[in-house]
Coordinates of C-alpha atoms in Angstrom, one line a residue:
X1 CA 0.0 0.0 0.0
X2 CA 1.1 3.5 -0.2
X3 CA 2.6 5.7 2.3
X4 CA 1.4 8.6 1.1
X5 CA 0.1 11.2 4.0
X6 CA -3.8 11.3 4.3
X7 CA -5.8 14.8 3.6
X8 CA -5.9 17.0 6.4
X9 CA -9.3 18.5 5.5
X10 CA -11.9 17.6 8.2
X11 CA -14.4 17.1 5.2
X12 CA -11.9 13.9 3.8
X13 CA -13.9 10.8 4.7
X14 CA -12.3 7.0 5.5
X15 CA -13.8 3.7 5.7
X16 CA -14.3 1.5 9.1
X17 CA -13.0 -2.1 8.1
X18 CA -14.9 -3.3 10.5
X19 CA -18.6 -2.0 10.4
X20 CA -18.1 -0.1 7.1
X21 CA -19.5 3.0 7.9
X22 CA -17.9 6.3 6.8
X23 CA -15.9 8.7 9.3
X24 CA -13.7 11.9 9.4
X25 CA -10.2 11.5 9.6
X26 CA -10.0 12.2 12.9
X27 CA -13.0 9.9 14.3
X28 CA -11.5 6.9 12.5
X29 CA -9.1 5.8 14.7
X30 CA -11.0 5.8 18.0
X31 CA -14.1 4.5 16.4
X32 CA -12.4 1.4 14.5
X33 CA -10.5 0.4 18.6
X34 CA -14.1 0.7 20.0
X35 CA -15.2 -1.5 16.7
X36 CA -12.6 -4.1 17.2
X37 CA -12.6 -3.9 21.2
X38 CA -16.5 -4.7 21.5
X39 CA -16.4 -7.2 18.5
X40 CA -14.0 -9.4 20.0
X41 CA -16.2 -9.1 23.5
X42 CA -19.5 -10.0 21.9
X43 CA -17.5 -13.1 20.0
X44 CA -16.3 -14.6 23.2
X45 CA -13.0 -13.5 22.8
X46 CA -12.2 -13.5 26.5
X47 CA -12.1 -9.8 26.4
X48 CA -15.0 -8.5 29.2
X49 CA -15.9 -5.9 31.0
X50 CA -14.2 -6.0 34.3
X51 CA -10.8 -4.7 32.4
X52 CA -10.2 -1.7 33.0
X53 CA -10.6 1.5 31.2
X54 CA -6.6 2.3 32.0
X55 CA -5.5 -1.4 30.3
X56 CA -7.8 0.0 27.7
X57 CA -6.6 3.5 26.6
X58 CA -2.9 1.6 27.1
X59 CA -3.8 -0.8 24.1
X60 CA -5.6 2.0 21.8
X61 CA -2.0 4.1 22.3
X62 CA 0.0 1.3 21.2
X63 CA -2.7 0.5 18.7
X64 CA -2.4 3.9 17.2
X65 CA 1.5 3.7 17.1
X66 CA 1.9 0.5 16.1
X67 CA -0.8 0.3 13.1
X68 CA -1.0 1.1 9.2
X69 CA -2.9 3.9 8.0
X70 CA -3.4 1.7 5.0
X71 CA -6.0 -0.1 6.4
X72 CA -8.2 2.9 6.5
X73 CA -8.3 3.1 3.1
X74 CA -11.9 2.0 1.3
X75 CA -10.3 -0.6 -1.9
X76 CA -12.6 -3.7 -3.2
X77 CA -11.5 -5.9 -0.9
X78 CA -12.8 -4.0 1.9
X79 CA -15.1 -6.9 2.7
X80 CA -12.2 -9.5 2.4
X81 CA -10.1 -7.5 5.3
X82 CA -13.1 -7.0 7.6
X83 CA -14.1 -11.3 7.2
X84 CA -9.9 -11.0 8.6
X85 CA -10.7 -8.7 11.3
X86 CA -14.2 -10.7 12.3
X87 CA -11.9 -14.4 12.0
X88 CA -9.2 -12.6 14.4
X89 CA -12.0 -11.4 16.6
X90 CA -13.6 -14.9 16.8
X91 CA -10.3 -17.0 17.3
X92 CA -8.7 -17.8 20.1
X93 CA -7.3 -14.1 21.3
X94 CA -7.8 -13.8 24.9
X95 CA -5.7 -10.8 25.8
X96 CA -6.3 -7.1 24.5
X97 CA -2.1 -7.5 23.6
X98 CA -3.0 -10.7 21.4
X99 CA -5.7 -8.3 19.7
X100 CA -3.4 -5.9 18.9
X101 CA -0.5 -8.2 17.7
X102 CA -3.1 -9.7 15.7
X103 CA -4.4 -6.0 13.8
X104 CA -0.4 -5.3 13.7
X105 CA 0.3 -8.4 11.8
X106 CA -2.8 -8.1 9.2
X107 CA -1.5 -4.4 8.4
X108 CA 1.8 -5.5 8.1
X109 CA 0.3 -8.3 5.6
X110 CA -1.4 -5.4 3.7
X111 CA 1.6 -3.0 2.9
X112 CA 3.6 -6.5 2.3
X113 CA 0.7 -7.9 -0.3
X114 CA 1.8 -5.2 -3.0
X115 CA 5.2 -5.5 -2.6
X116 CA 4.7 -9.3 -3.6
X117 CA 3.3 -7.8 -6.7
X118 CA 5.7 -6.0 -7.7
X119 CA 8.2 -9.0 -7.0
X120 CA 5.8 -11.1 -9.3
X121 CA 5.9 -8.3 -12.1
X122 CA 9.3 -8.0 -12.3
X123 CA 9.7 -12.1 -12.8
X124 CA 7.0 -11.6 -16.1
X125 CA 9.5 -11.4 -19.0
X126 CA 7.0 -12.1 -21.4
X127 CA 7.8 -8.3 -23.2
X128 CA 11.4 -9.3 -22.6
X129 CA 13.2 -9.6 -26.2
X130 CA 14.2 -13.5 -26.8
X131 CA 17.6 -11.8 -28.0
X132 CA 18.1 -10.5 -24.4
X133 CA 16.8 -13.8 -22.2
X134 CA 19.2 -15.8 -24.1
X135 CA 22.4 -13.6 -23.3
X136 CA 24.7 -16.1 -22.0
X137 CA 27.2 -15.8 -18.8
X138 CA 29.8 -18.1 -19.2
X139 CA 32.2 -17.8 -22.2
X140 CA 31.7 -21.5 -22.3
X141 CA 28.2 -20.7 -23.5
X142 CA 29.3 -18.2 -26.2
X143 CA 28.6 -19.3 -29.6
X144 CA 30.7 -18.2 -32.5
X145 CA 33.8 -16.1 -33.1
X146 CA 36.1 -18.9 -32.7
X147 CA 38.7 -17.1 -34.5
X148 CA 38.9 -14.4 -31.6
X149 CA 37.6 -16.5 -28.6
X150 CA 38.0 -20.2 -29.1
X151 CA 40.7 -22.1 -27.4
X152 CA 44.0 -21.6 -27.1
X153 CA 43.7 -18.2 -28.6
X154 CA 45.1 -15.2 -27.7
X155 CA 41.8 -13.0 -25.9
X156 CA 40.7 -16.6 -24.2
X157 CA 44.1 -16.9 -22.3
X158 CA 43.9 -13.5 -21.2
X159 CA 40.6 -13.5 -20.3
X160 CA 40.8 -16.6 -18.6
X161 CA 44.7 -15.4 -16.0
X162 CA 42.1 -12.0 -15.7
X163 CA 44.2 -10.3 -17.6
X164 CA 42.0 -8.2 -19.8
X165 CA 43.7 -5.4 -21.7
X166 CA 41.7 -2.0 -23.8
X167 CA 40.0 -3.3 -26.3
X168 CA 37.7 -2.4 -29.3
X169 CA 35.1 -4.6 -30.4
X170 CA 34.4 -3.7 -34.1
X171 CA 31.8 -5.7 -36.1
X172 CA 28.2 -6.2 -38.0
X173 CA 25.2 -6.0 -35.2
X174 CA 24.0 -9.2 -33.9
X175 CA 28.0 -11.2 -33.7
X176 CA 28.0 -10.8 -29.8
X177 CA 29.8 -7.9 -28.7
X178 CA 27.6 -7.0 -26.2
X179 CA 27.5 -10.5 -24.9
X180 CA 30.8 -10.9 -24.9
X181 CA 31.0 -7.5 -22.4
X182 CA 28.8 -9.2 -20.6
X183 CA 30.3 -12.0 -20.2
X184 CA 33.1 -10.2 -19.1
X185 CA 30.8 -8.0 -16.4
X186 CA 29.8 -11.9 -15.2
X187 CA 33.1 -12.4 -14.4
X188 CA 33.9 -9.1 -12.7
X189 CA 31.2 -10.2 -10.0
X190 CA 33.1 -13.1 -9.0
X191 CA 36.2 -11.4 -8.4
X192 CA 36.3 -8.7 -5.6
X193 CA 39.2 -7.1 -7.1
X194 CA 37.5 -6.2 -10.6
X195 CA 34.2 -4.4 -11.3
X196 CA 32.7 -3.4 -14.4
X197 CA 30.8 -0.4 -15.4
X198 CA 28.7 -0.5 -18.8
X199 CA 27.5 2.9 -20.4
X200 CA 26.0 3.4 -23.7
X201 CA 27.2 6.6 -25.9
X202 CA 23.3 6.7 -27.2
X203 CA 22.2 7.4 -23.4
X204 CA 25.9 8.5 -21.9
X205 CA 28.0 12.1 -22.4
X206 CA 31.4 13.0 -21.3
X207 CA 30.3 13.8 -17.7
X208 CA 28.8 10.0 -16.7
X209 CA 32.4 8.9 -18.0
X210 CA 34.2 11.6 -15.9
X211 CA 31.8 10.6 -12.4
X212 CA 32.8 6.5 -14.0
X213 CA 36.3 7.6 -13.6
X214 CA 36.4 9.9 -10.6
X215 CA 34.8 6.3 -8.8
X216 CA 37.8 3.7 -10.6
X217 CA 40.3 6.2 -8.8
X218 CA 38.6 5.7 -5.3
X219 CA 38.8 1.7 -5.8
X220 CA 42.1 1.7 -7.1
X221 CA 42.7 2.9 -3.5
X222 CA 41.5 -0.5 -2.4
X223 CA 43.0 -2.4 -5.6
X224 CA 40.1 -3.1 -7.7
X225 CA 40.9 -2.5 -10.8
X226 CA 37.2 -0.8 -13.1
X227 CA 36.8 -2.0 -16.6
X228 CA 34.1 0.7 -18.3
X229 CA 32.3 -0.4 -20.8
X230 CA 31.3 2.0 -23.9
X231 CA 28.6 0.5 -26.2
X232 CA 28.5 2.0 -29.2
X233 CA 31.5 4.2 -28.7
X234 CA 31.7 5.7 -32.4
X235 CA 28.4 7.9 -31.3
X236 CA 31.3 9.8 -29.2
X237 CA 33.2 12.5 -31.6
X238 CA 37.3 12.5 -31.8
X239 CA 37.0 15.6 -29.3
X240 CA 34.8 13.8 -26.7
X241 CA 37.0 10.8 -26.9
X242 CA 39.6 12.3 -25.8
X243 CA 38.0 11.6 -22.7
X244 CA 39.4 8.1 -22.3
X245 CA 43.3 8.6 -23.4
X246 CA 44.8 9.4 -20.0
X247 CA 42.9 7.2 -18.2
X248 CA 43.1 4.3 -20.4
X249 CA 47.1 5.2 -20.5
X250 CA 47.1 5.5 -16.4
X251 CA 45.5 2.2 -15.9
X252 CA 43.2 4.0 -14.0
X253 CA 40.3 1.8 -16.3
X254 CA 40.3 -0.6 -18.8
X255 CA 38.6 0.2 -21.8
X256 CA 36.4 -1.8 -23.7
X257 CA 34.6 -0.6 -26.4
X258 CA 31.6 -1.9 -29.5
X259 CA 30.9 -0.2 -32.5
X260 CA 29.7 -1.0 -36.0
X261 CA 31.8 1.4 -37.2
X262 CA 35.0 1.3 -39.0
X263 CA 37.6 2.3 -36.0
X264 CA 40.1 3.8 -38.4
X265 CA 37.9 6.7 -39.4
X266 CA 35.3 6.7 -36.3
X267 CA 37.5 6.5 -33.4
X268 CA 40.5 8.7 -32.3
X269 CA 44.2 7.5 -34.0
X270 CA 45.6 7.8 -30.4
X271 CA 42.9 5.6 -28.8
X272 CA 43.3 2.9 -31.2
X273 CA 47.2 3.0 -30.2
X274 CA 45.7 2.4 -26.7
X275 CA 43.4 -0.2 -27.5
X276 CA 43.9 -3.4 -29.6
X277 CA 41.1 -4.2 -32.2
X278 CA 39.2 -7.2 -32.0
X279 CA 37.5 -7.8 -35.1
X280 CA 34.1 -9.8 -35.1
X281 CA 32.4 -11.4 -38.2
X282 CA 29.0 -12.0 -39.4
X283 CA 27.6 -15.4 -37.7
X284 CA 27.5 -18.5 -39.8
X285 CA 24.5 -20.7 -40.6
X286 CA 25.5 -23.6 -38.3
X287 CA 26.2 -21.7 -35.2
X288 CA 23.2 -19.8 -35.7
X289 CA 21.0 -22.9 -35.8
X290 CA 23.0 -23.6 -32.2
X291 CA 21.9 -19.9 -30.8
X292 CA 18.3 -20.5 -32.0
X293 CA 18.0 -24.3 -31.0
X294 CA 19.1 -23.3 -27.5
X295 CA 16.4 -20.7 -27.3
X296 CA 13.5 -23.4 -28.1
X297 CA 13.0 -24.7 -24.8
X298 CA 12.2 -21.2 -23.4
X299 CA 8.7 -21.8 -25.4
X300 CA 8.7 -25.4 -24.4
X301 CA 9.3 -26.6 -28.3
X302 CA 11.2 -29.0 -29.2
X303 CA 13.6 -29.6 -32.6
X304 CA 13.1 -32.7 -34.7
X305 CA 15.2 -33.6 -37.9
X306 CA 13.0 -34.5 -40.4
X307 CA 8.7 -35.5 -40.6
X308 CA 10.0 -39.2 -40.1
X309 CA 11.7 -39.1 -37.1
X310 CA 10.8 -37.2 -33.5
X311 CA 12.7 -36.5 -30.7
X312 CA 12.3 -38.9 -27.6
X313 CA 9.8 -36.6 -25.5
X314 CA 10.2 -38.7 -22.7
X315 CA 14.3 -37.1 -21.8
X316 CA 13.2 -33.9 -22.0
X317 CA 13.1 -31.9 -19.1
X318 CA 9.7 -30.3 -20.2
X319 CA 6.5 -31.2 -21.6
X320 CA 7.0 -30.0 -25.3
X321 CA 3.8 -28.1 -26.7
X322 CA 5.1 -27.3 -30.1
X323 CA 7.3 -29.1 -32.2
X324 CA 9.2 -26.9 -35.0
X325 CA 11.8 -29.1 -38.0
X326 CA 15.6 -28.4 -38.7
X327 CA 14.5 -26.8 -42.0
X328 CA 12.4 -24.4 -40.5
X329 CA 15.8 -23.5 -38.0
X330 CA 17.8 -23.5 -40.8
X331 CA 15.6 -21.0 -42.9
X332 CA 15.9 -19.1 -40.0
X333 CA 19.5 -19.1 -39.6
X334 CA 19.8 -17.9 -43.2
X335 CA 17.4 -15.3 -43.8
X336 CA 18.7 -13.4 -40.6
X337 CA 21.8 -12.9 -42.6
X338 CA 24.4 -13.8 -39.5
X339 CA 22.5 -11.4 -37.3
X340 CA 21.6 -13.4 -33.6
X341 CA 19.4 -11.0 -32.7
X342 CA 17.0 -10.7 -35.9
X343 CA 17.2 -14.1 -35.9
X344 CA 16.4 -14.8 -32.1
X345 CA 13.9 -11.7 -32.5
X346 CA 11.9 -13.8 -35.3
X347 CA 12.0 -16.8 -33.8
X348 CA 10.5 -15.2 -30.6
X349 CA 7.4 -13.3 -33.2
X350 CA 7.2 -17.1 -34.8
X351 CA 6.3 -18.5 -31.9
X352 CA 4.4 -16.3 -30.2
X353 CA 1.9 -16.4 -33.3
X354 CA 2.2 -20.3 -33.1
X355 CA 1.3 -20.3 -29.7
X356 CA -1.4 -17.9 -29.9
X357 CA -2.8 -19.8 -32.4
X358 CA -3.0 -23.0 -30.4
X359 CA -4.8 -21.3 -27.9
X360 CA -7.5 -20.4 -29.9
X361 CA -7.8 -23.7 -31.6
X362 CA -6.9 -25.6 -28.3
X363 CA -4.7 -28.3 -29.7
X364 CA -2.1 -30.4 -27.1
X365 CA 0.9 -30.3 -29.6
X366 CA 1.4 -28.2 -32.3
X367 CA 3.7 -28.9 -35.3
X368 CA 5.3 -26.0 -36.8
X369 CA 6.2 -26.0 -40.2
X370 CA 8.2 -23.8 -42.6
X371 CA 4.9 -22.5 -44.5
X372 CA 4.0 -20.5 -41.2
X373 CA 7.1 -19.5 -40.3
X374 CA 7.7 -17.9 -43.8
X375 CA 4.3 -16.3 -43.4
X376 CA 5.0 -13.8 -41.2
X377 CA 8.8 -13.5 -41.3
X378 CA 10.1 -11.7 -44.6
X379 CA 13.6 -11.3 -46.1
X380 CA 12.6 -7.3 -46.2
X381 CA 16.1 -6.1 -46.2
X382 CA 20.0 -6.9 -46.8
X383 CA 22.4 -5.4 -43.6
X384 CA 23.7 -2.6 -46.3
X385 CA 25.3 0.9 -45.2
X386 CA 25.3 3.2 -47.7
X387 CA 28.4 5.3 -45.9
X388 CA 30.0 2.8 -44.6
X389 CA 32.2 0.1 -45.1
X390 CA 30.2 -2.3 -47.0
X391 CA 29.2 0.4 -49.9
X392 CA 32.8 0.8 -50.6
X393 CA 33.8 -2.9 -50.2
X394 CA 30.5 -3.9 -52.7
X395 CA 31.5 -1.0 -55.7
X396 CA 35.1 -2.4 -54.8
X397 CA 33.9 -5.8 -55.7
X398 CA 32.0 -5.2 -58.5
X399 CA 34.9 -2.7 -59.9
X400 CA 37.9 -5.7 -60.0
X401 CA 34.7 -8.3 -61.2
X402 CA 34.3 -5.9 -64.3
X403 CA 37.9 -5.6 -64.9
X404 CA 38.5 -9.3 -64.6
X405 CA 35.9 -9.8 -67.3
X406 CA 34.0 -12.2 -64.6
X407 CA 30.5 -11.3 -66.4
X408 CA 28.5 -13.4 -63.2
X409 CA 30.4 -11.8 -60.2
X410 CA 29.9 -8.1 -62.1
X411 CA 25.7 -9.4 -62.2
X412 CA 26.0 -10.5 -58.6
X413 CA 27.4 -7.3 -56.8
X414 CA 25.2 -4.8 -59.2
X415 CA 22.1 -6.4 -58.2
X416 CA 23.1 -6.9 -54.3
X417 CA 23.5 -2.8 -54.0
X418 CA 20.7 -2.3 -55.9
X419 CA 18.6 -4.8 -53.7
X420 CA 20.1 -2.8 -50.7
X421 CA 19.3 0.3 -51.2
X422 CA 22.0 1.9 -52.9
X423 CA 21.3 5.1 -55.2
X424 CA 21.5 3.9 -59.0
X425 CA 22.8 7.0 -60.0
X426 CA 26.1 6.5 -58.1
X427 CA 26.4 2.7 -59.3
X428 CA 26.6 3.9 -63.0
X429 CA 28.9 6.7 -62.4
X430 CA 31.6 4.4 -61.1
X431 CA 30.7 2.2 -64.0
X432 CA 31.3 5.1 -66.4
X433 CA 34.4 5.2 -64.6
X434 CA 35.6 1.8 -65.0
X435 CA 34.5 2.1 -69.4
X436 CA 37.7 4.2 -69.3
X437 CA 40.0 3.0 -66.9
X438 CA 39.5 -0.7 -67.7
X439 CA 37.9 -0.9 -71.0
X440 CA 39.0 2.2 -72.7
X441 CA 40.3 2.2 -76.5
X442 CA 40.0 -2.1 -76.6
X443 CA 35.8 -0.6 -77.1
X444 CA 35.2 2.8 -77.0
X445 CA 31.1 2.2 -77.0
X446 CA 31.4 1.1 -73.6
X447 CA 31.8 4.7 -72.8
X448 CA 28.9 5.6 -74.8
X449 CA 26.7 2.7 -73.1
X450 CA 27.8 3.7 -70.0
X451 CA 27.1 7.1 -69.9
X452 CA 23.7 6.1 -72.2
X453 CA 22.9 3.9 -68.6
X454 CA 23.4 7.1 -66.9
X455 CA 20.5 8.9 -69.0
X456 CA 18.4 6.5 -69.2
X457 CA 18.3 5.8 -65.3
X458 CA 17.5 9.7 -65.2
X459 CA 14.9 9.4 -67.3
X460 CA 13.4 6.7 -66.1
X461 CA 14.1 6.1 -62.6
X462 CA 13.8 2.9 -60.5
X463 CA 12.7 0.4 -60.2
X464 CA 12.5 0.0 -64.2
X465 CA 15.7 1.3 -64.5
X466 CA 17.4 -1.6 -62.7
X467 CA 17.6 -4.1 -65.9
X468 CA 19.5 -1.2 -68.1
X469 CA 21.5 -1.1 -65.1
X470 CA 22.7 -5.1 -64.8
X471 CA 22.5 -4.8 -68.9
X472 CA 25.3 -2.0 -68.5
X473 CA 27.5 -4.4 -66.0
X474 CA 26.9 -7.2 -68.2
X475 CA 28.4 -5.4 -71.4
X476 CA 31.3 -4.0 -69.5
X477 CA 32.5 -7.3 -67.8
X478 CA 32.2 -8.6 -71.3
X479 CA 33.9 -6.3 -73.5
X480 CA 37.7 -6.3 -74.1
X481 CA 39.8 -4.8 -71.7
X482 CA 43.0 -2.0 -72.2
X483 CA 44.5 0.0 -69.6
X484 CA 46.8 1.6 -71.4
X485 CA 45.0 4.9 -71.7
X486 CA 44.8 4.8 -68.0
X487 CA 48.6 3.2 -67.3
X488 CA 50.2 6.1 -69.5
X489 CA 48.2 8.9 -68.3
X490 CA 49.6 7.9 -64.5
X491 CA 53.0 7.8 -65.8
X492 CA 52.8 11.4 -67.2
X493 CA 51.2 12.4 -63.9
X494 CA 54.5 11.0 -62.5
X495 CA 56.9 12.6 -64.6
X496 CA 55.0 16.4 -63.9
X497 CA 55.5 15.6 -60.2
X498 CA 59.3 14.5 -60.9
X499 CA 60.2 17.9 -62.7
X500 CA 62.5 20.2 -60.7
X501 CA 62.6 23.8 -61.4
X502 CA 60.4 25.8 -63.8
X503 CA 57.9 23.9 -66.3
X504 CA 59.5 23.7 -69.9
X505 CA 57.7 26.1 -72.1
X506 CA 55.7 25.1 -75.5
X507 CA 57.9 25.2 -78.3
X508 CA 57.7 28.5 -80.2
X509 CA 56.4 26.8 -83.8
X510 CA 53.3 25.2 -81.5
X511 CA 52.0 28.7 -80.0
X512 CA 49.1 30.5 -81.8
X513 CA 50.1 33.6 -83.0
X514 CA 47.0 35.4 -82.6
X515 CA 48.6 39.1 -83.2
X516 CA 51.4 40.7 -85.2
X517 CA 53.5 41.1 -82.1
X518 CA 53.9 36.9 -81.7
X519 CA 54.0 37.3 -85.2
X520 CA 57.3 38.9 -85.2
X521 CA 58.4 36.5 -82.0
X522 CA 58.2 34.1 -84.4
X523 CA 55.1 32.8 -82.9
X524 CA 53.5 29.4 -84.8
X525 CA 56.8 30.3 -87.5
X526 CA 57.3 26.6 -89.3
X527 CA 54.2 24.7 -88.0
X528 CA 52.6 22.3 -91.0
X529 CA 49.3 20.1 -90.9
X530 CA 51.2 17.0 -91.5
X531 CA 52.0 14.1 -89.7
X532 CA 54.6 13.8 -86.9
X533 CA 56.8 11.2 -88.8
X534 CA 56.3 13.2 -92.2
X535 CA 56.7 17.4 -90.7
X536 CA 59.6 17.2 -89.0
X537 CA 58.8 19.3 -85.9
X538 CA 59.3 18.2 -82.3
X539 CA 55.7 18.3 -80.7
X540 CA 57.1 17.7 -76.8
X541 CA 58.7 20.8 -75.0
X542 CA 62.2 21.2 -74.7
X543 CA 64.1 18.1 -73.2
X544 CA 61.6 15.8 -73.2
X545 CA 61.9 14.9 -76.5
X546 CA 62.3 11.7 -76.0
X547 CA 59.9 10.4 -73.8
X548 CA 57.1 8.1 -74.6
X549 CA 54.8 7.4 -71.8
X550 CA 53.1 4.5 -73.7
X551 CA 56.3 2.0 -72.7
X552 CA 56.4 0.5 -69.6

């Protein structure tokens, strides 16, 4: 119940638990003693009328200390509390003290009654994300990454001698670098020499990681060593992570930090030299089916192979109510393209249809098949950053596919960015780009189809522009390849860079002589409209003669 302080008007009105008549404020507490006194004397309660009125007004001041002012509040189970009061005042109390240790236990019951509520609300996970409940503890129970955390390597040895250096975990969402801080925070607890401190650069600023700090030098007083915890670290600036470097360099924390973001262009230079990189990938299928098989008995279902073979029911720890195939888990696995928690996430919607279903139709055991799982999950997107990383690693792709003439790869990578979300416009400029640098003079129209693409997408805009787009990819990882325009104009860009002194000037029979003055210079004197082999005039500047940028 709530302690909150009752009105002080005389007009406020409470509730007698016993009779259920209405009284002021200030009337309620004698007249509910003289309610319960003369109650438990008409019940038999032992209580009569030789005791006197001193023993009396003793009891009703310790009544009035010792008692609730919950109880004096009207709530539907008024009736409920007064059939208590009436069962105390009926039982065996003999004493006035017994009376009043009896009222002081039923209030003390009454402000306990919502804190048990409150207990029992806090247990109901049901809006919990499945992604969340299955968050494992124990490295033993991390799934994947075997390259960074498996045995024998280099973060498992370290984290296993509590030696756990700066760190920055970089990779895709859904690999587990959350779990894997928490993990490490699971640890922390069993060690009173460590504690952990987890922030979030979405929720935290510079001044929640000054007061973190400000705290790891008061322990280090009493050698416990802080690791602080920064998810999504990038979200700070260069200037704001500053924060970290002399702390991280004092020891005075350990760092670790996650991020989606490339670390060499979203965090600080002299961080990373503070921090070694851990790089995570993108989950496999199989160890995916292991996350979302282990998460299957939280909705007491159960994993079969195939429609010919079931699981033996009888050793599992539960009574299964749905059943869901391999193929289903596997479909799942791969459409969640390596991300745990999409695929945990859908798994948890999956079910929670499937169950709801049952209900309704009030089946024992339900079999799940693939069909209903695909009907409400869809492949809607492709994990795709259009400034990040993975646009410039897919037009990298499809760049060296066209230039190695691999006609299927070139199809492959045009039509992922397009199915992600990139802008057309920029995929056919770079593929204007590579008609010269890779095509070039070999065909010539591949500048013209190219640049064609470019109009055309312009004009008619997507989606119907996507085919001219793979039609442009296609026609440029078939056509022949030269680089030598490309290779020679980067060896004459060279040779300007290597010149020392003043630029040679244009020879005097190659300037225009637009006026009688360059005239009389000489300007344009000796210049014919014949070929180089057959005019005899030197057409590069004085001392480079010579050179032909057209050899290797």
């Amino acid at each position: 119940m709530s302690d909150e302080p009752q009105p002080s008007s005389s007009s406020a009105k409470a509730v007698c638990p016993v009779c259920d008549k209405l009284f002021t404020v200030e009337e309620i507490e004698p007249h509910v003693d003289r309610c319960l006194f003369l109650n438990s004397t008409e019940n038999g309660a032992g209580v009569t009328s030789s005791s006197s009125s001193k023993e009396l007004k003793n009891s009703q001041n310790q009544v009035q200390a010792k008692r609730s002012f919950s109880i004096f509040e009207k709530s539907p189970s008024v009736a409920s509390k007064r059939s208590k009061v009436e069962e105390v005042g009926s039982s065996s109390v003999r004493t006035v003290e017994d009376m009043e240790r009896a009222i002081i236990d039923l209030s003390d019951e009454e402000e306990q009654e919502p804190r048990r509520k409150v207990k029992v609300a806090e247990k109901d996970d049901s809006q919990v994300p499945l992604a969340e409940k299955m968050r494992p503890v124990e490295l033993t129970d991390y799934i994947g990454q075997e390259q960074i955390i498996g045995k024998n390597t280099v973060l498992r040895t370290l984290f296993e001698s509590n030696s756990i250096p700066s760190m920055i975990f970089w990779g895709p969402p859904g690999c587990g670098k959350t779990t894997l801080a928490h993990i490490i925070a699971a640890h922390c607890k069993k060690h009173e020499n460590m504690r952990f401190v987890k922030l979030s650069a979405t929720m935290s600023g510079v001044n929640d990681v000054k007061e973190a700090v400000k705290v790891a030098k008061n322990e280090l007083k009493f050698k416990r060593k802080t690791i602080l915890f920064m998810d999504e670290i990038h979200r700070f600036n260069k200037l704001q992570q500053d924060i970290f470097l002399p702390h991280v360099e004092s020891g005075t924390v350990t760092l670790l930090g996650a991020t989606t973001e490339n670390p060499s262009f979203s965090l600080n230079s002299a961080l990373l030299s503070r921090c070694r990189v851990i790089v995570l990938e993108k989950l496999a299928v199989e160890p995916m089916m292991k996350i979302l098989e282990r998460a299957l008995p939280q909705y007491e279902t159960v994993m079969f192979e195939n429609n010919n073979q079931t699981p033996d029911i009888g050793k599992l720890p539960f009574i299964p109510r749905m059943m869901i195939s391999s193929e289903t888990i596997r479909w799942l696995a791969e459409v969640c393209d390596g991300d745990a928690r999409i695929g945990l996430n859908s798994l948890q919607l999956a079910l929670n249809t499937v169950a709801a279903r049952q209900e309704q139709e009030g089946s024992a055991l339900k079999l799940i098949s693939l069909d209903e799982i695909q009907e409400g999950i869809k492949k809607s997107h492709l994990l795709y950053d259009r400034k990040g990383d993975q646009h410039y690693e897919l037009i990298s792709a499809l760049h060296k596919s066209v230039r190695a003439s691999d006609d299927n790869a070139a199809l492959y990578w045009c039509t992922r960015m397009l199915e992600s979300g990139e802008d057309p416009r920029y995929l056919v400029r770079r593929m204007i780009r590579m008609a010269s640098e890779d095509i070039g003079i070999a065909d010539t129209n591949a500048l013209t189809v190219a640049t064609s693409t470019l109009a055309a997408v312009q004009a008619v805009g997507m989606p119907e522009a996507d085919c001219i787009i793979a039609h442009c990819a296609v026609y440029l990882a078939r056509a022949p390849k030269s680089r030598e325009v490309y290779n020679a104009f980067n060896r004459c860009k060279a040779a300007l860079k290597e010149v020392k002194g003043p630029m040679p000037g244009v020879p005097m029979h190659l300037r225009n002589a637009t006026t009688k003055l360059m005239k009389d210079m000489k300007y344009g004197a000796g210049y014919n409209l014949l070929h180089k082999d057959q005019s005899g005039l030197v057409y590069m500047p004085e001392g480079l003669e010579d050179e032909n940028y057209f050899s290797e």
